[in-house]
Every structure is written in structure tokens, then in C-alpha cells.
Amino acid sequence: MGIMLKKPEHVAGSAAPAIIVGLFVAFGGILFGYDTGTIGGILAMKYWRELFSTGYVNPKDHILDITSTQKSEIVSLLSAGTFFGSLCAAPMGDILGRRMGMIASTGVFTFGVILQTAATRIPLFVAGRFFAGFGVGLISALIPLYQSETAPKWIRGTIVGCYQLAITIGLLLASIVDNATKDRNDTGSYRIPIAIQFAWALILVVGMLILPETPRFNIKRGRGEAAAKALSRLRRLDVEHPALVEELAEIKANHEYELTLGKSSYIECFKGTLGKRLATGCGLQALQQLTGVNFIFYYGTSFFQSSGIQNSFVISLITNIINVVSTFPGLYMVEKWGRRPLLLFGAIGMCISQLIVAIVGTATGQSSVVANKVLIAFVCIYIFFFACSWGPVAWVVTGELFPLKARAKALSMTTATNWLLNWAIAYATPYMVDPGPGNANLGSKVFFIWGGFCLICTAFVWFCIYETKGLSLEQVDELYGKVGKAWQSKGFVPTVSFAEVQDIGPTGRSQSLADIEAVAGRKRSVAHVDQNGSSNMMHNEKY
């Protein structure tokens, strides 16, 4: 195996169009990351605190501020909006399509940005946070869906992982802009960072007007000719090319086979192997949040301030730079190592880093300069482990798990799980960390909680995550149909052709994949014998 990611020699056509399309669509992650990242810096801006305060004075710096309750409301309402938005992504993606769904989602997001930009009081600001979150929730489910359905299987993990890279870039840009405007003594201090999001939305909409709909969505809607044209653009092959015809036939046959096993309703998503996959996806997305990453990016600036660290904005900027840079090795390793090894590597590294931060912070308090440096160092090491593993790979795995008939519905539910935990953490963190009546005042002790969940992540990956590297989305169905244990999935080699399943007929489709494969094998053997018999007869007649 070489160092570089290269297109297999037997694969026809060019992967460049699909890679470019996938990378552009990942740009939507900037909306997600930037909107998430701006709030942490805005909450620490002196002008914003005084403008939006309802009379509360912060006992630490004796400046007008918002209460822990108001802080929880402002931060968590975005996550509440994203939760409902991600659930609505399924009907939008199945009715409007993946492409038009993303365009409509960006419109909802833009409305939320308008409200936040206009706000000078908490109620309108919170309303804007909710609608922006609703749009982000829609986008966050539709982007991995679009990428998974268009990317070649040999580089699908890297392409979908670029969505997380775009999120980290959005977080970094938010940190840079917040740092640039934090000292302004006017509404520009917070309005400039918020209004910049109009540019991200415009870029995404213009691009999506040009890009094709996914071939798999067209197959789902019975538009075979449109699916062939879309796949032709993505693979740079003629619609009559044998490789393109074969890939399209396999997608169609797999979809028809899945439909014979059950309907594509929400209830069906909770049954059988599909229910198992849904539980895996929801668990993975929940644990991604429970590693504590958004504690750093939502409340990192405020936490570093309360820990006695000077230049907390600069420290927050550094953590964002590390987040971006560390994502690149993950994009490479997800295809070289595979999904399972990379997730295990990340979970173990995050667990050790979090526990060291918790122990040092608890043992030394806020007065030690050395302890503060250790805290910053291991927070940065933790971010490295997250950014190269659980950050991108959670989106990669959930994008690969589900059959076409239920992909939009199931992916929307896994994404909603991510946002539900995102909301819970955003809402609970001020009460867990901040001092004052009714608050737990955990401070650095909160990292014991995140470290404990990282330990759970390790067990979850071992027992629940199947290795899907190098498999087409249709072959993932075969993997779950044949392999009963996640830790046995590494050596799986697909052998079923769903085009052959289609040829067996309706009676074969109700059987297990193993039975169907046996029938297809016998059919091939008979055909081979008949062909040889005919050849021998022609040979005898000739002589």
C-alpha cells in the first residue's frame, strides 16, 4: 500500500469531478462552524455584555453582564434549532432533493442571521439564534448525505471528512473575527462577526445552483435518465460506458432489493438490521458531543479567563488553529487506517488528555502558572486527538451506514442526536462550571466527566463500529447482512451483486443474503456449464 491516496487502476473514468463537488459542498460546514464559534467570543465582549445585560453585575470583574441562565439560553437555543432542523432535513431532502434542500436550508439560516444582526436585546437575539440553528440543522444532515451519495467509494471517507474540516475552518474564522472586533465600543463589535455569515450563505447557494442532484436520489425518485446524466458528470464517463451502466444498475438493484424487505417509513428505521445501524449512528453522534469538544469552543474563552489565564482570546485562537491543522491527518488516515482504528486511537488519546487536565487543574487551582501551561498544553493535545478522529469520522460513518430507502430519515435522526446532546451540554455547562448560587462550580473537574465519556467511546467503537473502508454504500448493506459482530468486520470481502439478486426474482428477495448468494452462485454455475456444453457441441460438429 502506497503513501498517497490513489484511484484504483481498475476504476474507469475520473474521480476529479466528484471530489471537487464533494469538497465544495463541504463548504456548508463553514456556516456550521462559524455560527457555532462566534458566540463564545461574543459572550466575552465587554460592549455586548453591557448592552444585553438586564442589570446583573459579574462579581469577578464588576462589569454588567448576563446571568448563567441567560447565557445558557443564548448558547443552547442554536442547538435546539439545529435539533429540529436536522429532523426536518429528511422530508426536505426526500421531497425537494438533496441539492434544492440545501438551498432552502441556507435561506432559513440567512433569516436567523438577519435577526441576530438587528438585535440589541436578548429576545430578538435568541430568536435569531434559533432560526440560524434551524438552518444549520438542515444543512448539517443534508451535506454528508449529498457527499456520501456522490463520492467514489475509495475516497468517500476523505471527502465526507472534509465537512468536519470546513467546520473547523469556520470555528477558526470566527475566532479571528471575534478577536479583531472584541475591543470595539459599538454594535460593530458583535454585528460584524454575525453579518459576515451572509457571505458564506451566498457562496453556498450560488454553487448549489450549478451542481447536479445525486444519482441515488434520482434513482429513488424513479428518474433513471437523470441519474445516468448526473453520474456521467461525476465520473466523467459517457452514459453508455459499461462501468457507468454497471454502477447505476447496482444502485438501482440494491434500492429495489431493500424495498422488498420493508417500507421506508420511520417505524422501519427502528427494526432489524436497520434499527441496529440507527442505534450505532445515534450512539456515535451522541458520544462525539460527550467527549466535551464543544465545551472548549462554546465556553473556552470564558473558561480560560476564569482559570486565571491571560489573553484568553489568543488561547482560544490557538486551539482553533490546532483544530484545523489536526483535521488533515484524519482525512488521510480515515482511508489508510480505516474507521475503527482511527476512532479507537482518538478515544484513547482524548481520554488520557482529559484526565490529565482534570487532575492538574483540580490539584493546583488557578494560582499556578505552570499548571495553567499544562492545562493549555493538554487541552491542545486533546483537540488534536478529536480533530483527527472523532471530529471527521463520526460524519463519515453515519453517512455510510444506511440503505438508500431510509438514508435521509436515518441520517437526520443521527444528526438530531448530535444536536440534542450539543444542546444539553451547551445548556448545562454554565451551571456545571460557573461559581455562584445554584451552580456546581466544577471548574477543571468537569474534565473528569469528559474523560469518563471518552473511555466509554473506546468500548463503543470496539463493540459497535463496523469497518466500512473501501466499500460502496450498497456493499455496506451486504456487510451488515452477513457479519454479526463489529470486531469481525475488518476482513470482510463483498461477494453479492445486487444486479444478480434482481435477476433471481421476487421469491429470492425474501431470503437472507447468504441464501440469495448461493442461488446466484448455482445460477452462474449452470450458465457456465451450459456455455461449455454448447462450445463442446460446436467443436464436435466442426470435426
Coordinates of C-alpha atoms in Angstrom, one line a residue:
M1 CA 0.0 0.0 0.0
G2 CA 1.5 3.4 -1.1
I3 CA 1.6 6.5 0.9
M4 CA -0.7 8.6 -1.4
L5 CA -4.4 8.1 -1.9
K6 CA -4.7 7.0 -5.5
K7 CA -7.6 5.9 -7.7
P8 CA -7.5 2.1 -8.2
E9 CA -6.3 1.2 -11.6
H10 CA -9.4 -0.9 -12.5
V11 CA -11.8 2.1 -11.8
A12 CA -12.9 3.7 -15.0
G13 CA -13.3 7.4 -15.6
S14 CA -12.1 10.3 -13.4
A15 CA -12.7 10.9 -9.8
A16 CA -11.9 14.6 -10.1
P17 CA -15.4 16.0 -10.7
A18 CA -16.9 14.1 -7.7
I19 CA -14.0 15.1 -5.5
I20 CA -14.4 18.8 -6.5
V21 CA -18.2 18.6 -5.9
G22 CA -17.8 16.9 -2.5
L23 CA -15.2 19.5 -1.4
F24 CA -17.4 22.4 -2.4
V25 CA -20.5 21.0 -0.7
A26 CA -18.3 20.6 2.4
F27 CA -18.1 24.5 2.4
G28 CA -21.5 24.4 4.1
G29 CA -19.6 23.2 7.2
I30 CA -18.2 26.8 7.5
L31 CA -21.7 28.0 8.2
F32 CA -22.0 25.4 10.9
G33 CA -18.5 26.1 12.4
Y34 CA -18.6 29.9 12.1
D35 CA -22.0 30.2 13.7
T36 CA -21.0 27.9 16.5
G37 CA -17.7 29.6 17.0
T38 CA -18.8 33.3 17.1
I39 CA -20.9 33.0 20.2
G40 CA -18.1 32.1 22.6
G41 CA -16.2 35.3 21.7
I42 CA -19.3 37.5 21.7
L43 CA -20.3 36.4 25.2
A44 CA -16.9 37.7 26.4
M45 CA -17.1 41.1 24.6
K46 CA -17.4 44.0 27.1
Y47 CA -19.7 46.1 24.9
W48 CA -22.0 43.2 24.2
R49 CA -22.2 42.2 27.9
E50 CA -23.2 45.7 28.9
L51 CA -25.6 46.2 26.0
F52 CA -27.5 43.0 26.5
S53 CA -27.3 42.9 30.4
T54 CA -30.6 43.1 32.3
G55 CA -28.9 44.5 35.4
Y56 CA -26.7 41.6 36.6
V57 CA -23.2 42.6 37.6
N58 CA -20.5 39.9 37.2
P59 CA -18.8 39.5 40.6
K60 CA -15.4 38.7 39.0
D61 CA -14.8 41.9 37.1
H62 CA -17.7 44.0 38.4
I63 CA -19.0 44.7 34.8
L64 CA -22.6 44.5 33.7
D65 CA -23.2 41.0 32.3
I66 CA -25.8 38.4 31.5
T67 CA -26.6 35.7 34.1
S68 CA -25.8 32.0 33.8
T69 CA -29.4 31.3 32.9
Q70 CA -29.4 33.9 30.1
K71 CA -26.0 32.6 28.8
S72 CA -27.4 29.0 28.7
E73 CA -30.5 30.2 26.9
I74 CA -28.5 32.2 24.2
V75 CA -26.0 29.4 23.6
S76 CA -28.4 26.4 23.7
L77 CA -31.2 27.9 21.5
L78 CA -28.9 27.5 18.5
S79 CA -28.6 23.8 19.4
A80 CA -32.4 23.5 19.9
G81 CA -32.9 25.0 16.5
T82 CA -30.4 22.6 14.9
F83 CA -32.1 19.6 16.6
F84 CA -35.5 20.4 15.0
G85 CA -33.8 21.4 11.8
S86 CA -32.0 18.2 11.4
L87 CA -35.2 16.2 11.9
C88 CA -36.9 18.2 9.2
A89 CA -33.9 17.5 6.8
A90 CA -35.3 14.1 5.9
P91 CA -38.7 15.2 4.4
M92 CA -36.9 18.2 2.8
G93 CA -34.2 16.1 1.3
D94 CA -36.7 13.4 0.1
I95 CA -39.2 15.9 -1.3
L96 CA -37.1 18.8 -2.7
G97 CA -34.0 16.7 -3.2
R98 CA -30.6 16.9 -1.7
R99 CA -29.5 19.9 -3.8
M100 CA -32.6 22.1 -3.5
G101 CA -32.9 21.1 0.1
M102 CA -29.6 22.7 0.9
I103 CA -30.5 25.9 -1.0
A104 CA -33.8 26.2 1.0
S105 CA -31.9 25.5 4.2
T106 CA -29.5 28.3 3.5
G107 CA -32.5 30.7 3.2
V108 CA -33.7 29.7 6.7
F109 CA -30.2 30.2 8.1
T110 CA -30.0 33.7 6.5
F111 CA -33.2 34.8 8.1
G112 CA -31.7 33.9 11.5
V113 CA -28.6 35.9 10.8
I114 CA -30.7 38.9 9.9
L115 CA -32.5 38.7 13.3
Q116 CA -29.2 38.4 15.2
T117 CA -27.6 41.3 13.4
A118 CA -30.6 43.6 14.1
A119 CA -30.8 42.6 17.8
T120 CA -29.9 44.9 20.7
R121 CA -31.8 42.9 23.3
I122 CA -31.8 39.3 24.3
P123 CA -35.3 38.1 23.0
L124 CA -34.6 39.1 19.3
F125 CA -31.0 37.7 19.6
V126 CA -32.3 34.4 20.9
A127 CA -34.9 34.2 18.1
G128 CA -32.2 34.8 15.6
R129 CA -30.1 32.1 17.2
F130 CA -33.0 29.6 16.9
F131 CA -33.7 30.2 13.2
A132 CA -30.0 30.2 12.3
G133 CA -29.7 26.9 14.2
F134 CA -32.7 25.5 12.3
G135 CA -31.0 26.3 9.1
V136 CA -27.7 24.8 10.3
G137 CA -29.5 21.7 11.4
L138 CA -31.0 21.2 8.0
I139 CA -27.6 21.8 6.3
S140 CA -25.7 19.5 8.8
A141 CA -27.8 16.5 7.8
L142 CA -28.0 17.2 4.0
I143 CA -24.3 17.8 3.4
P144 CA -23.0 14.4 4.5
L145 CA -26.0 12.8 2.7
Y146 CA -25.1 14.6 -0.6
Q147 CA -21.4 13.8 -0.2
S148 CA -21.9 10.1 0.5
E149 CA -24.2 9.7 -2.5
T150 CA -21.8 11.3 -5.0
A151 CA -18.3 10.3 -3.8
P152 CA -16.3 7.3 -5.2
K153 CA -16.0 4.6 -2.6
W154 CA -12.2 4.6 -2.5
I155 CA -12.0 8.2 -1.2
R156 CA -15.5 8.7 0.3
G157 CA -14.2 8.9 3.8
T158 CA -11.8 11.7 3.0
I159 CA -14.5 13.7 1.1
V160 CA -17.1 13.4 3.8
G161 CA -14.4 14.1 6.4
C162 CA -13.8 17.5 4.7
Y163 CA -17.2 18.5 6.1
Q164 CA -15.6 18.4 9.5
L165 CA -12.5 20.3 8.2
A166 CA -14.8 23.1 6.9
I167 CA -16.4 23.2 10.4
T168 CA -13.0 23.7 12.0
I169 CA -12.2 26.4 9.5
G170 CA -15.4 28.1 10.3
L171 CA -14.5 28.0 14.0
L172 CA -11.1 29.4 13.3
L173 CA -12.5 32.2 11.2
A174 CA -15.0 33.1 13.9
S175 CA -12.2 33.2 16.4
I176 CA -10.1 35.5 14.2
V177 CA -13.0 37.9 13.6
D178 CA -14.1 37.9 17.2
N179 CA -10.5 38.7 18.2
A180 CA -10.4 41.6 15.7
T181 CA -13.7 43.2 16.8
K182 CA -13.7 42.5 20.6
D183 CA -12.3 45.9 21.6
R184 CA -14.8 48.0 19.5
N185 CA -17.0 50.1 21.7
D186 CA -20.0 50.0 19.4
T187 CA -22.5 47.5 18.0
G188 CA -19.9 46.6 15.3
S189 CA -18.2 44.5 17.9
Y190 CA -20.8 41.8 17.5
R191 CA -22.6 42.8 14.4
I192 CA -19.6 42.5 12.1
P193 CA -18.9 38.8 13.1
I194 CA -22.5 37.9 12.7
A195 CA -23.1 39.7 9.4
I196 CA -20.1 38.1 7.7
Q197 CA -22.2 34.9 7.6
F198 CA -24.2 36.4 4.7
A199 CA -21.1 35.9 2.5
W200 CA -20.9 32.2 3.4
A201 CA -24.5 31.6 2.7
L202 CA -24.3 33.4 -0.7
I203 CA -21.3 31.3 -1.8
L204 CA -23.1 28.0 -0.9
V205 CA -26.3 28.9 -2.7
V206 CA -24.6 30.0 -6.0
G207 CA -22.5 26.8 -6.0
M208 CA -25.5 24.5 -5.4
L209 CA -27.4 26.1 -8.3
I210 CA -24.7 24.7 -10.6
L211 CA -24.1 21.3 -9.1
P212 CA -26.0 18.2 -10.1
E213 CA -28.6 16.3 -8.0
T214 CA -27.2 13.0 -6.6
P215 CA -27.7 9.9 -8.8
R216 CA -29.0 7.9 -5.9
F217 CA -31.8 10.4 -5.2
N218 CA -32.8 10.3 -8.9
I219 CA -32.9 6.5 -8.7
K220 CA -35.1 6.8 -5.5
R221 CA -37.5 9.0 -7.4
G222 CA -37.5 6.7 -10.5
R223 CA -35.6 9.1 -12.7
G224 CA -33.2 6.7 -14.4
E225 CA -32.2 9.0 -17.2
A226 CA -31.4 11.9 -14.8
A227 CA -29.5 9.6 -12.6
A228 CA -27.3 8.5 -15.6
K229 CA -26.6 12.1 -16.6
A230 CA -25.7 13.0 -13.0
L231 CA -23.4 10.0 -12.6
S232 CA -21.9 10.8 -16.0
R233 CA -20.9 14.3 -14.8
L234 CA -19.5 12.9 -11.6
R235 CA -17.4 10.1 -13.1
R236 CA -16.6 11.9 -16.4
L237 CA -17.9 8.9 -18.4
D238 CA -20.3 8.6 -21.3
V239 CA -23.8 7.5 -20.2
E240 CA -23.3 4.4 -22.3
H241 CA -20.0 3.4 -20.8
P242 CA -20.1 -0.1 -19.4
A243 CA -18.6 0.9 -16.0
L244 CA -21.2 3.6 -15.5
V245 CA -24.1 1.4 -16.7
E246 CA -22.9 -1.3 -14.2
E247 CA -22.6 1.1 -11.2
L248 CA -26.0 2.6 -12.0
A249 CA -27.6 -0.9 -12.3
E250 CA -26.1 -1.9 -8.9
I251 CA -27.5 1.2 -7.2
K252 CA -30.9 0.6 -8.7
A253 CA -30.9 -3.2 -7.9
N254 CA -29.8 -2.6 -4.3
H255 CA -32.6 0.0 -3.8
E256 CA -35.2 -2.3 -5.2
Y257 CA -34.0 -5.2 -3.1
E258 CA -34.1 -3.0 0.1
L259 CA -37.7 -2.0 -0.8
T260 CA -38.7 -5.7 -0.9
L261 CA -37.5 -6.1 2.7
G262 CA -39.8 -3.3 4.1
K263 CA -41.1 0.1 3.6
S264 CA -39.1 3.3 4.1
S265 CA -41.2 4.6 7.0
Y266 CA -39.8 6.0 10.2
I267 CA -41.0 2.9 12.0
E268 CA -39.0 0.6 9.7
C269 CA -35.8 2.6 10.7
F270 CA -36.1 1.1 14.2
K271 CA -36.5 -2.6 13.0
G272 CA -34.0 -5.3 12.3
T273 CA -30.5 -4.6 10.9
L274 CA -31.6 -1.0 10.1
G275 CA -32.5 -0.4 13.7
K276 CA -29.1 -1.7 14.7
R277 CA -27.4 0.7 12.3
L278 CA -29.6 3.6 13.5
A279 CA -28.6 2.8 17.2
T280 CA -24.9 2.8 16.1
G281 CA -25.2 6.1 14.3
C282 CA -27.1 7.8 17.1
G283 CA -24.6 6.5 19.7
L284 CA -21.7 7.6 17.7
Q285 CA -23.0 11.2 17.3
A286 CA -24.0 11.4 20.9
L287 CA -20.6 10.3 22.1
Q288 CA -18.9 12.8 19.7
Q289 CA -20.6 15.5 21.7
L290 CA -20.0 13.9 25.1
T291 CA -16.2 14.0 24.5
G292 CA -16.6 17.6 25.6
V293 CA -15.3 19.3 22.4
N294 CA -17.9 22.0 22.3
F295 CA -17.2 22.9 25.9
I296 CA -13.9 24.2 24.5
F297 CA -15.4 26.0 21.6
Y298 CA -18.6 27.4 23.3
Y299 CA -17.1 28.3 26.6
G300 CA -13.3 28.1 26.1
T301 CA -12.7 31.8 26.2
S302 CA -14.7 32.3 29.4
F303 CA -13.2 29.2 30.9
F304 CA -9.6 30.3 30.3
Q305 CA -10.5 33.7 31.8
S306 CA -11.9 32.1 34.9
S307 CA -8.9 29.8 35.2
G308 CA -6.6 32.9 35.6
I309 CA -5.1 32.6 32.1
Q310 CA -4.3 35.9 30.5
N311 CA -5.0 36.6 26.8
S312 CA -7.9 34.1 26.7
F313 CA -8.9 35.2 23.2
V314 CA -5.4 34.4 21.9
I315 CA -5.5 30.9 23.6
S316 CA -8.9 30.3 22.0
L317 CA -7.5 31.3 18.6
I318 CA -4.6 28.9 19.1
T319 CA -7.0 26.0 19.9
N320 CA -8.9 26.7 16.8
I321 CA -5.7 26.7 14.7
I322 CA -4.8 23.3 16.2
N323 CA -8.3 22.1 15.4
V324 CA -8.0 22.9 11.7
V325 CA -4.4 21.6 11.2
S326 CA -5.1 18.4 13.1
T327 CA -8.0 17.5 10.9
F328 CA -5.8 17.0 7.9
P329 CA -4.1 13.8 9.2
G330 CA -7.5 12.4 10.0
L331 CA -8.6 12.9 6.3
Y332 CA -5.6 10.8 5.3
M333 CA -5.8 8.2 8.0
V334 CA -9.5 7.5 7.6
E335 CA -8.8 5.8 4.2
K336 CA -5.3 4.4 5.2
W337 CA -6.1 3.1 8.7
G338 CA -9.8 2.7 8.4
R339 CA -12.7 3.9 10.5
R340 CA -12.4 1.6 13.6
P341 CA -8.6 2.0 14.2
L342 CA -8.8 5.8 13.9
L343 CA -11.8 6.1 16.3
L344 CA -10.0 3.9 18.8
F345 CA -6.8 5.9 18.5
G346 CA -8.7 9.1 19.1
A347 CA -10.8 7.9 22.0
I348 CA -7.8 6.6 24.0
G349 CA -5.8 9.8 23.3
M350 CA -8.7 12.1 24.3
C351 CA -9.3 10.1 27.5
I352 CA -5.7 10.4 28.7
S353 CA -5.6 14.1 27.8
Q354 CA -8.8 15.0 29.6
L355 CA -7.9 13.2 32.7
I356 CA -4.5 14.9 32.9
V357 CA -6.3 18.3 32.6
A358 CA -8.8 17.4 35.3
I359 CA -6.1 16.1 37.7
V360 CA -3.7 19.1 37.2
G361 CA -6.5 21.7 37.3
T362 CA -8.0 20.2 40.5
A363 CA -4.8 19.7 42.3
T364 CA -3.2 23.1 41.7
G365 CA -6.2 25.5 41.4
Q366 CA -5.8 28.8 39.5
S367 CA -2.7 30.3 41.1
S368 CA 0.0 28.2 39.4
V369 CA 1.5 29.5 36.2
V370 CA 3.0 26.1 35.4
A371 CA -0.4 24.4 36.0
N372 CA -2.1 26.8 33.6
K373 CA 0.5 26.0 30.9
V374 CA 0.0 22.3 31.5
L375 CA -3.8 22.8 31.2
I376 CA -3.5 24.7 27.9
A377 CA -1.0 22.1 26.5
F378 CA -3.2 19.1 27.2
V379 CA -6.3 20.9 26.0
C380 CA -4.5 21.4 22.7
I381 CA -3.4 17.7 22.7
Y382 CA -7.0 16.7 23.3
I383 CA -8.1 18.8 20.4
F384 CA -5.5 17.1 18.2
F385 CA -6.9 13.7 19.0
F386 CA -10.5 14.8 18.5
A387 CA -9.9 16.7 15.3
C388 CA -8.0 13.8 13.6
S389 CA -10.5 11.1 14.6
W390 CA -14.0 11.6 16.2
G391 CA -14.4 15.0 14.5
P392 CA -14.5 13.9 10.9
V393 CA -15.0 10.1 11.2
A394 CA -18.4 10.4 13.0
W395 CA -19.8 12.1 10.0
V396 CA -18.1 9.6 7.6
V397 CA -19.5 6.6 9.4
T398 CA -23.1 7.9 9.7
G399 CA -23.0 8.9 6.1
E400 CA -22.2 5.3 5.1
L401 CA -24.5 3.3 7.4
F402 CA -27.9 3.4 5.8
P403 CA -29.6 2.0 2.7
L404 CA -31.0 4.4 0.1
K405 CA -34.6 3.9 1.0
A406 CA -34.1 5.2 4.6
R407 CA -30.9 7.1 4.3
A408 CA -32.3 10.7 4.6
K409 CA -34.6 9.7 7.5
A410 CA -31.9 7.8 9.5
L411 CA -29.2 10.3 8.8
S412 CA -31.5 13.1 10.0
M413 CA -32.1 11.2 13.3
T414 CA -28.4 10.6 13.9
T415 CA -27.6 14.3 13.2
A416 CA -30.5 15.3 15.5
T417 CA -28.9 13.1 18.3
N418 CA -25.7 15.1 17.8
W419 CA -27.6 18.4 18.2
L420 CA -29.7 17.2 21.1
L421 CA -26.5 16.4 23.1
N422 CA -24.9 19.6 21.8
W423 CA -27.9 21.5 23.3
A424 CA -27.8 19.6 26.6
I425 CA -24.1 20.3 27.0
A426 CA -24.4 24.0 26.0
Y427 CA -27.3 24.4 28.4
A428 CA -25.8 22.6 31.4
T429 CA -22.2 23.7 31.2
P430 CA -22.6 27.2 32.8
Y431 CA -24.4 25.6 35.7
M432 CA -21.7 22.9 35.9
V433 CA -18.6 25.2 35.7
D434 CA -19.5 28.7 36.8
P435 CA -19.4 29.8 40.5
G436 CA -22.4 31.2 42.3
P437 CA -25.6 30.1 44.0
G438 CA -27.2 27.1 42.4
N439 CA -24.1 26.3 40.3
A440 CA -21.8 23.3 40.7
N441 CA -18.6 25.3 40.3
L442 CA -16.8 22.3 39.0
G443 CA -14.1 24.3 37.1
S444 CA -11.4 22.0 35.8
K445 CA -13.2 19.0 37.5
V446 CA -15.6 19.0 34.5
F447 CA -12.8 17.3 32.5
F448 CA -13.3 14.1 34.7
I449 CA -16.7 13.9 33.1
W450 CA -15.5 14.3 29.6
G451 CA -12.6 11.9 30.2
G452 CA -15.1 9.2 31.5
F453 CA -17.1 9.5 28.4
C454 CA -14.0 9.1 26.2
L455 CA -13.4 5.8 28.0
I456 CA -16.9 4.8 27.1
C457 CA -16.1 5.8 23.5
T458 CA -13.4 3.2 23.3
A459 CA -15.7 0.3 24.3
F460 CA -18.4 1.6 21.9
V461 CA -16.1 1.6 18.9
W462 CA -14.8 -1.9 19.7
F463 CA -18.3 -3.5 20.1
C464 CA -20.4 -1.4 17.7
I465 CA -18.5 0.2 14.8
Y466 CA -18.1 -1.8 11.6
E467 CA -15.2 -1.2 9.3
T468 CA -16.6 0.2 6.0
K469 CA -13.4 1.4 4.4
G470 CA -13.3 0.7 0.7
L471 CA -16.9 -0.5 0.4
S472 CA -19.6 1.1 -1.8
L473 CA -22.8 2.2 0.0
E474 CA -24.5 -0.8 -1.4
Q475 CA -21.8 -3.2 -0.2
V476 CA -22.3 -1.8 3.4
D477 CA -25.8 -3.3 3.2
E478 CA -24.2 -6.7 2.4
L479 CA -21.7 -6.2 5.3
Y480 CA -24.5 -5.8 7.9
G481 CA -26.4 -8.6 6.3
K482 CA -23.6 -11.1 6.7
V483 CA -21.4 -10.0 9.6
G484 CA -22.9 -10.3 13.1
K485 CA -20.1 -8.7 15.2
A486 CA -18.4 -5.4 14.6
W487 CA -14.9 -6.7 15.5
Q488 CA -15.3 -9.3 12.8
S489 CA -15.9 -6.8 10.1
K490 CA -12.3 -5.9 9.2
G491 CA -11.6 -8.7 6.8
F492 CA -15.0 -8.6 5.1
V493 CA -14.9 -9.0 1.3
P494 CA -18.2 -8.3 -0.6
T495 CA -19.4 -11.1 -2.9
V496 CA -23.0 -10.3 -3.6
S497 CA -24.1 -8.4 -6.8
F498 CA -27.5 -6.9 -6.3
A499 CA -28.0 -6.9 -10.1
E500 CA -27.8 -10.7 -9.8
V501 CA -30.2 -10.6 -6.9
Q502 CA -32.6 -8.7 -9.1
D503 CA -32.4 -11.5 -11.7
I504 CA -33.3 -14.2 -9.2
G505 CA -36.8 -12.8 -8.9
P506 CA -39.3 -12.0 -6.2
T507 CA -39.1 -15.3 -4.4
G508 CA -35.3 -14.9 -3.8
R509 CA -35.6 -11.4 -2.4
S510 CA -37.4 -12.6 0.8
Q511 CA -34.4 -14.9 1.7
S512 CA -31.3 -13.9 3.5
L513 CA -28.3 -12.6 1.6
A514 CA -26.4 -15.8 2.2
D515 CA -29.3 -17.8 0.6
I516 CA -29.5 -15.4 -2.3
E517 CA -25.8 -15.6 -2.9
A518 CA -26.0 -19.4 -3.0
V519 CA -28.8 -19.2 -5.6
A520 CA -26.9 -16.7 -7.7
G521 CA -23.8 -18.9 -7.5
R522 CA -25.8 -22.0 -8.7
K523 CA -27.2 -19.9 -11.5
R524 CA -23.8 -18.8 -12.6
S525 CA -22.5 -22.4 -12.5
V526 CA -25.4 -23.7 -14.6
A527 CA -24.8 -20.9 -17.1
H528 CA -21.1 -21.8 -17.2
V529 CA -21.9 -25.5 -17.7
D530 CA -24.4 -24.7 -20.5
Q531 CA -21.9 -22.4 -22.2
N532 CA -19.2 -25.0 -22.0
G533 CA -21.6 -27.7 -23.3
S534 CA -22.6 -25.5 -26.3
S535 CA -19.0 -24.9 -27.0
N536 CA -18.1 -28.6 -27.0
M537 CA -21.0 -29.4 -29.3
M538 CA -19.9 -26.8 -31.8
H539 CA -16.4 -28.2 -31.5
N540 CA -17.6 -31.8 -32.2
E541 CA -19.8 -30.8 -35.1
K542 CA -16.8 -28.9 -36.6
Y543 CA -14.7 -32.1 -36.5

